[in-house]
PDB file of C-alpha atoms in Angstrom:
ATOM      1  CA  UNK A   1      -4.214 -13.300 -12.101  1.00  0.00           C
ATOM      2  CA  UNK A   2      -6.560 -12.542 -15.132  1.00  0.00           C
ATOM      3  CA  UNK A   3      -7.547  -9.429 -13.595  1.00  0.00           C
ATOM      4  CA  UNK A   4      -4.335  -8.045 -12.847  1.00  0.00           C
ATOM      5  CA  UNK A   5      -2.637  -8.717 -16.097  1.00  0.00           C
ATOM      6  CA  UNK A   6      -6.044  -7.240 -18.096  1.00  0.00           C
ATOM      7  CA  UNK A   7      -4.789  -3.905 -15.487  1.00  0.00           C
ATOM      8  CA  UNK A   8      -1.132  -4.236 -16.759  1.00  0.00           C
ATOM      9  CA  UNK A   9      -2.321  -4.310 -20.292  1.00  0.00           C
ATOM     10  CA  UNK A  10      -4.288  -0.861 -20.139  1.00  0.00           C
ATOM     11  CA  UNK A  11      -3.137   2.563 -20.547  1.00  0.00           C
ATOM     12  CA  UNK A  12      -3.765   4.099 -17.528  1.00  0.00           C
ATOM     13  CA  UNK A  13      -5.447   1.495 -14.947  1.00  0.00           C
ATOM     14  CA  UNK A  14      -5.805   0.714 -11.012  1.00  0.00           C
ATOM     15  CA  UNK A  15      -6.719  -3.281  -9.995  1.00  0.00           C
ATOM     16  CA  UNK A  16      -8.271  -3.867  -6.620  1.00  0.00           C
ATOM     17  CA  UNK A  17      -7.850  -7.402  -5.380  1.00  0.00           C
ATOM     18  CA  UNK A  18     -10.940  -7.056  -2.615  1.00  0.00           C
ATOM     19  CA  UNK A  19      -9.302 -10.234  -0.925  1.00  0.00           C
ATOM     20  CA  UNK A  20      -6.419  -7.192  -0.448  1.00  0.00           C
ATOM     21  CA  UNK A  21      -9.114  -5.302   1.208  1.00  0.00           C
ATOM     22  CA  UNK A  22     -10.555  -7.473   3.440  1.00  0.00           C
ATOM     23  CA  UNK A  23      -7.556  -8.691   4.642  1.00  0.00           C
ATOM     24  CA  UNK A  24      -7.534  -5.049   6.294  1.00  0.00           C
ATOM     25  CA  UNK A  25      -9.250  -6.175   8.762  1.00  0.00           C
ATOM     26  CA  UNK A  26      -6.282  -7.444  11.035  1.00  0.00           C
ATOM     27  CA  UNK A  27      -8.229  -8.369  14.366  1.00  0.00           C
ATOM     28  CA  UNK A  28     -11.812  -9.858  14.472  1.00  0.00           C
ATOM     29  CA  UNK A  29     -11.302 -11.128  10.881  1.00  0.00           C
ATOM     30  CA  UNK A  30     -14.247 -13.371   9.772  1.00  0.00           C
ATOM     31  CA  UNK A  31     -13.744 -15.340   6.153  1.00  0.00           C
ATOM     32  CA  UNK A  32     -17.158 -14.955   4.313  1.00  0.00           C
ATOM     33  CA  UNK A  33     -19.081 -18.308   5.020  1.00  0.00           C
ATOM     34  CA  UNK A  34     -18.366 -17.468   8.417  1.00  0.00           C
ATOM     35  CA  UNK A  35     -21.755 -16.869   9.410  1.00  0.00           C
ATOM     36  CA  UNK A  36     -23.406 -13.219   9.767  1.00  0.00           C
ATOM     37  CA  UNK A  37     -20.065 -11.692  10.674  1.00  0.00           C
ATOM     38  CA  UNK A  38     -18.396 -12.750   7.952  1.00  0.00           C
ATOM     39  CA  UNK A  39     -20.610 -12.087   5.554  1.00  0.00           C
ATOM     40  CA  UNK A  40     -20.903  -8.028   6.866  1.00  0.00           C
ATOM     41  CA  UNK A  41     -17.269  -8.129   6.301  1.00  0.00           C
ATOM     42  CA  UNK A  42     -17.562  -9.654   3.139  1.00  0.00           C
ATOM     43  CA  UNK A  43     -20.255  -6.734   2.115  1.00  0.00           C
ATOM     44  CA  UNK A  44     -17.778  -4.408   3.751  1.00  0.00           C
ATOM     45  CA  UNK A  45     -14.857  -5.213   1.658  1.00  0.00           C
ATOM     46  CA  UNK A  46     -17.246  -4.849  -1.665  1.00  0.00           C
ATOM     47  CA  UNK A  47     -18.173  -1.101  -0.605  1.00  0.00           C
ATOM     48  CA  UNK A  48     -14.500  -0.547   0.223  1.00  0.00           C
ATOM     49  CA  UNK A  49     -13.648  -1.696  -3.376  1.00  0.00           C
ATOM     50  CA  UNK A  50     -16.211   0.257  -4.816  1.00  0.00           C
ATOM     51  CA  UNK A  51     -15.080   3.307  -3.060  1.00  0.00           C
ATOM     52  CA  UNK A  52     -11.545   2.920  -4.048  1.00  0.00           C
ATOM     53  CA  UNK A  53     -12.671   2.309  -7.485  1.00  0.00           C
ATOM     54  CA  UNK A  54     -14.694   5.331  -7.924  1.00  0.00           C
ATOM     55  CA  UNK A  55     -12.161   7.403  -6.464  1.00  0.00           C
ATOM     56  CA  UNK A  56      -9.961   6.421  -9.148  1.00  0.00           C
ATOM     57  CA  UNK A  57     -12.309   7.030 -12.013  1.00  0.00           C
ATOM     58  CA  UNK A  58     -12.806  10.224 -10.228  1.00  0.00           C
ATOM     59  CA  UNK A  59      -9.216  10.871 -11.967  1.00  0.00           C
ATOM     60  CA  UNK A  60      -9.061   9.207 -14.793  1.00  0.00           C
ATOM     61  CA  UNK A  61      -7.869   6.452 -14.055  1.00  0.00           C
ATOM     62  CA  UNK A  62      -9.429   2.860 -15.290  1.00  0.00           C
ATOM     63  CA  UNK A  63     -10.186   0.085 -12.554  1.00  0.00           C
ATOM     64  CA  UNK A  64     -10.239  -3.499 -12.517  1.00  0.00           C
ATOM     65  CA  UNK A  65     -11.404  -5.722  -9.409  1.00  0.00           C
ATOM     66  CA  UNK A  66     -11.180  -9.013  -8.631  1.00  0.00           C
ATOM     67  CA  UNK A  67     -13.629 -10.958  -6.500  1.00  0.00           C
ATOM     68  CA  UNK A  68     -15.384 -14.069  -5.498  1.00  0.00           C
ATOM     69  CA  UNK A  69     -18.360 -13.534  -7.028  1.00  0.00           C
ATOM     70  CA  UNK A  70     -21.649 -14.579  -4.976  1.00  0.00           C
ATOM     71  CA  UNK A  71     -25.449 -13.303  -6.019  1.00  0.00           C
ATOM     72  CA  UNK A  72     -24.920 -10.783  -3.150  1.00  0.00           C
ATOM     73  CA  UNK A  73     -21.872  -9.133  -3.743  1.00  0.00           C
ATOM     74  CA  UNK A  74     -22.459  -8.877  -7.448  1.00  0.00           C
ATOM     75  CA  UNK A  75     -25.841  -7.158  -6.614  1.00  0.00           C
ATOM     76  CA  UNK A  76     -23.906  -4.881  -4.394  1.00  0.00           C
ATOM     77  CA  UNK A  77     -21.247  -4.547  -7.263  1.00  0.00           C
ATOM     78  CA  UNK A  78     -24.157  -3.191  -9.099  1.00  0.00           C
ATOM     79  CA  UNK A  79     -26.095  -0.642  -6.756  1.00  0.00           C
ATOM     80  CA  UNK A  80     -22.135   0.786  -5.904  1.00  0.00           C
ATOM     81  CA  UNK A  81     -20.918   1.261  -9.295  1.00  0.00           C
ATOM     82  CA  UNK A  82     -23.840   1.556 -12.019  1.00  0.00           C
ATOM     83  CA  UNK A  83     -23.274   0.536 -15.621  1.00  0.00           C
ATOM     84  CA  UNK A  84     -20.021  -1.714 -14.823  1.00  0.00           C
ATOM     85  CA  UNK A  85     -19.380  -4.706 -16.694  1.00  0.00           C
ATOM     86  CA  UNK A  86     -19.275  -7.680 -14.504  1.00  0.00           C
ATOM     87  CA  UNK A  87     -17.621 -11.124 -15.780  1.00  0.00           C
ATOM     88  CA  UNK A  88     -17.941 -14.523 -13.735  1.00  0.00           C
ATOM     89  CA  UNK A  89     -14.887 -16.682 -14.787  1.00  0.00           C
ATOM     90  CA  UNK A  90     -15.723 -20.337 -13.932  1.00  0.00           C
ATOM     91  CA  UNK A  91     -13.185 -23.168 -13.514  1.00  0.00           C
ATOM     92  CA  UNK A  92     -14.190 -26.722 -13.159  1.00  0.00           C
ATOM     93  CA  UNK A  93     -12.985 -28.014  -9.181  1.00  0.00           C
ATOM     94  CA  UNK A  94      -9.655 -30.088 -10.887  1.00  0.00           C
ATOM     95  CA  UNK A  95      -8.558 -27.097 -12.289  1.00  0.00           C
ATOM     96  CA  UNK A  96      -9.106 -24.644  -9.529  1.00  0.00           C
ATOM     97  CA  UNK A  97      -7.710 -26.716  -7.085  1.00  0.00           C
ATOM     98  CA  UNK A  98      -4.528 -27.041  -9.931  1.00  0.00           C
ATOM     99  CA  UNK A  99      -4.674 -23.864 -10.240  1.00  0.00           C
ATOM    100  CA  UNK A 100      -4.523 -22.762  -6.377  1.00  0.00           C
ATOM    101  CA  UNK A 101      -1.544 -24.989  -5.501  1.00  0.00           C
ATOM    102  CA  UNK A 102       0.820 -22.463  -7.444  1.00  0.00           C
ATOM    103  CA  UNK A 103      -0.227 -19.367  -5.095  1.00  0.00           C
ATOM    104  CA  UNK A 104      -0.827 -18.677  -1.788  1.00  0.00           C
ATOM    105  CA  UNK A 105      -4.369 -20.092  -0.228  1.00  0.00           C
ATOM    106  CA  UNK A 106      -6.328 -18.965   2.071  1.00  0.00           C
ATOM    107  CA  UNK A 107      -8.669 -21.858   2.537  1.00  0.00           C
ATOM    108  CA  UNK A 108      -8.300 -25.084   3.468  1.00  0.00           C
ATOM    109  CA  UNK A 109      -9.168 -27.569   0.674  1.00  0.00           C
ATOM    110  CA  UNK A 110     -12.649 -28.596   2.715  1.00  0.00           C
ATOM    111  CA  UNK A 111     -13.455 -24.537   2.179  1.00  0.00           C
ATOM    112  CA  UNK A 112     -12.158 -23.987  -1.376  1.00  0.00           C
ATOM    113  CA  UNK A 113     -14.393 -27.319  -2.140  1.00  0.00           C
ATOM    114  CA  UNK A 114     -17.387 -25.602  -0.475  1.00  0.00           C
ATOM    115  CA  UNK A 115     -17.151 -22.284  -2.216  1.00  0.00           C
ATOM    116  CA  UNK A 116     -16.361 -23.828  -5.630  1.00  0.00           C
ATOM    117  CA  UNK A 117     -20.159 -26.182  -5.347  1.00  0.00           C
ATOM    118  CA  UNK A 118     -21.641 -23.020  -3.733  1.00  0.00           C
ATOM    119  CA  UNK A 119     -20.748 -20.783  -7.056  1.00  0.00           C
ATOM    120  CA  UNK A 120     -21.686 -23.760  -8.857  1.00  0.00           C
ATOM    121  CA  UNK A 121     -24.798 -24.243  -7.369  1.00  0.00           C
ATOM    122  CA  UNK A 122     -26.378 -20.610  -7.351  1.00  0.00           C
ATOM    123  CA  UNK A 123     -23.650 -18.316  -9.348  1.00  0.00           C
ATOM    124  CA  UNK A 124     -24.426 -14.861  -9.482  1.00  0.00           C
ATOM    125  CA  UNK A 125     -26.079 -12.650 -12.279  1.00  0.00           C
ATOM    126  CA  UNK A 126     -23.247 -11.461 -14.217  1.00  0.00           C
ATOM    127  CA  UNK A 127     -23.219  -9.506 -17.223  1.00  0.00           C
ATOM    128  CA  UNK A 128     -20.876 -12.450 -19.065  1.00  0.00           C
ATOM    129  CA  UNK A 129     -20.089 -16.046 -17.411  1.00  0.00           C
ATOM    130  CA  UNK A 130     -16.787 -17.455 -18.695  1.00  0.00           C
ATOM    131  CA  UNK A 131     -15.505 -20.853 -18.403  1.00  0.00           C
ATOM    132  CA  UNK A 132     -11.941 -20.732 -18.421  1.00  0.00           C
ATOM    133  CA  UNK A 133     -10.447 -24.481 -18.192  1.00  0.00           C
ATOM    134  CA  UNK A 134      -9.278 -24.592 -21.586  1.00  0.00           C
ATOM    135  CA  UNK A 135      -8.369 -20.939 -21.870  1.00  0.00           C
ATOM    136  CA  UNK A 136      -4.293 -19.815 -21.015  1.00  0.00           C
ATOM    137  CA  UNK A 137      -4.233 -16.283 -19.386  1.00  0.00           C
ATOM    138  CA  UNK A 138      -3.808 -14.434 -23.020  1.00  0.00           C
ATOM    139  CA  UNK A 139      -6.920 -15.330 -24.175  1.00  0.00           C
ATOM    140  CA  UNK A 140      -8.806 -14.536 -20.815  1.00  0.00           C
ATOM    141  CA  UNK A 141      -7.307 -11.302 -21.031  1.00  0.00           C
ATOM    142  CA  UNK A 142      -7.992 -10.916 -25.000  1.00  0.00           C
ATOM    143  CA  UNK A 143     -12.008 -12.212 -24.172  1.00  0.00           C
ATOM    144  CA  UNK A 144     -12.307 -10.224 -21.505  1.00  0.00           C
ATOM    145  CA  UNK A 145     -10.598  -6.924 -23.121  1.00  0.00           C
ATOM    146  CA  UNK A 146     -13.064  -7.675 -25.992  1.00  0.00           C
ATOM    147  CA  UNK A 147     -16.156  -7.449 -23.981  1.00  0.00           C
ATOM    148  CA  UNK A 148     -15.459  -4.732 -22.593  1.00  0.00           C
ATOM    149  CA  UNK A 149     -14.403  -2.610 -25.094  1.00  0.00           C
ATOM    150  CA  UNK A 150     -17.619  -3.938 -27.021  1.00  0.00           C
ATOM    151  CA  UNK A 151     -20.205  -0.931 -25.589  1.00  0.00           C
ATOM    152  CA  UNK A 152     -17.082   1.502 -27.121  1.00  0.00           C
ATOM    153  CA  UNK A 153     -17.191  -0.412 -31.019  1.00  0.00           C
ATOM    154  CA  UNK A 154     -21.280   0.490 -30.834  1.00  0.00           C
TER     155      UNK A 154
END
């Protein structure tokens, strides 16, 4: 949602939702934590992302992508497209699972519960880690606008 609406807010801007891209994948689907196939498709939707993405800078045209973060992917994020800023928004369990029941899920609760204490447990390396309870979607947008306009203001 954050992501998106930061894309709305720019002049000229794409947003890849690599969920979107995965979901691609119509037959032989695998979800992430499902073992070694999941997690090749889960690497396969990242390099997807970042191809899309580059082809769109390639034009002028901003990019913002959403993602469950994991150490793996956001290494990936980082060999694919050099220099990005990366941001980790963090939600205590409550409030994701609040949060969740007003869109579409994906994931039983037993699997959103698991991912959540994974992240928790071993979150990746980002460039800025944001915890976002307390914080309506205007000020995620205005935080996250900020940082990355910041390398632009010197």
């Amino acid at each position: 949602m954050t992501a998106r609406a930061l894309a709305e807010g720019r002049p000229r801007c794409a947003f890849i939702d690599v969920d979107d891209v995965r979901q691609l994948v119509v037959t032989g689907a695998a979800a992430p934590w499902k073992g070694r196939e999941g997690r090749q498709q889960q690497r396969l939707g990242v390099t997807n992302a970042c191809s899309l993405a580059r082809n769109f800078l390639a034009t002028g045209v901003e990019v913002v992508v959403a993602d469950v973060l994991t150490p793996e992917t956001c290494d990936l994020y980082r060999r694919e497209l050099p220099g990005w800023l990366i941001v980790h928004m963090t939600v205590d369990l409550p409030e994701a699972m609040r949060r969740a029941a007003s869109r579409k899920v994906w994931l039983t609760d037993d699997e959103f519960r698991l991912l959540h204490e994974a992240d928790a447990a071993n979150p990746p390396d980002a460039d800025h880690r944001i915890q976002v309870d307390a914080l309506d979607l205007q000020n995620q947008i205005e935080l996250v606008a900020y940082l990355w306009e910041a390398p632009r203001r010197g």
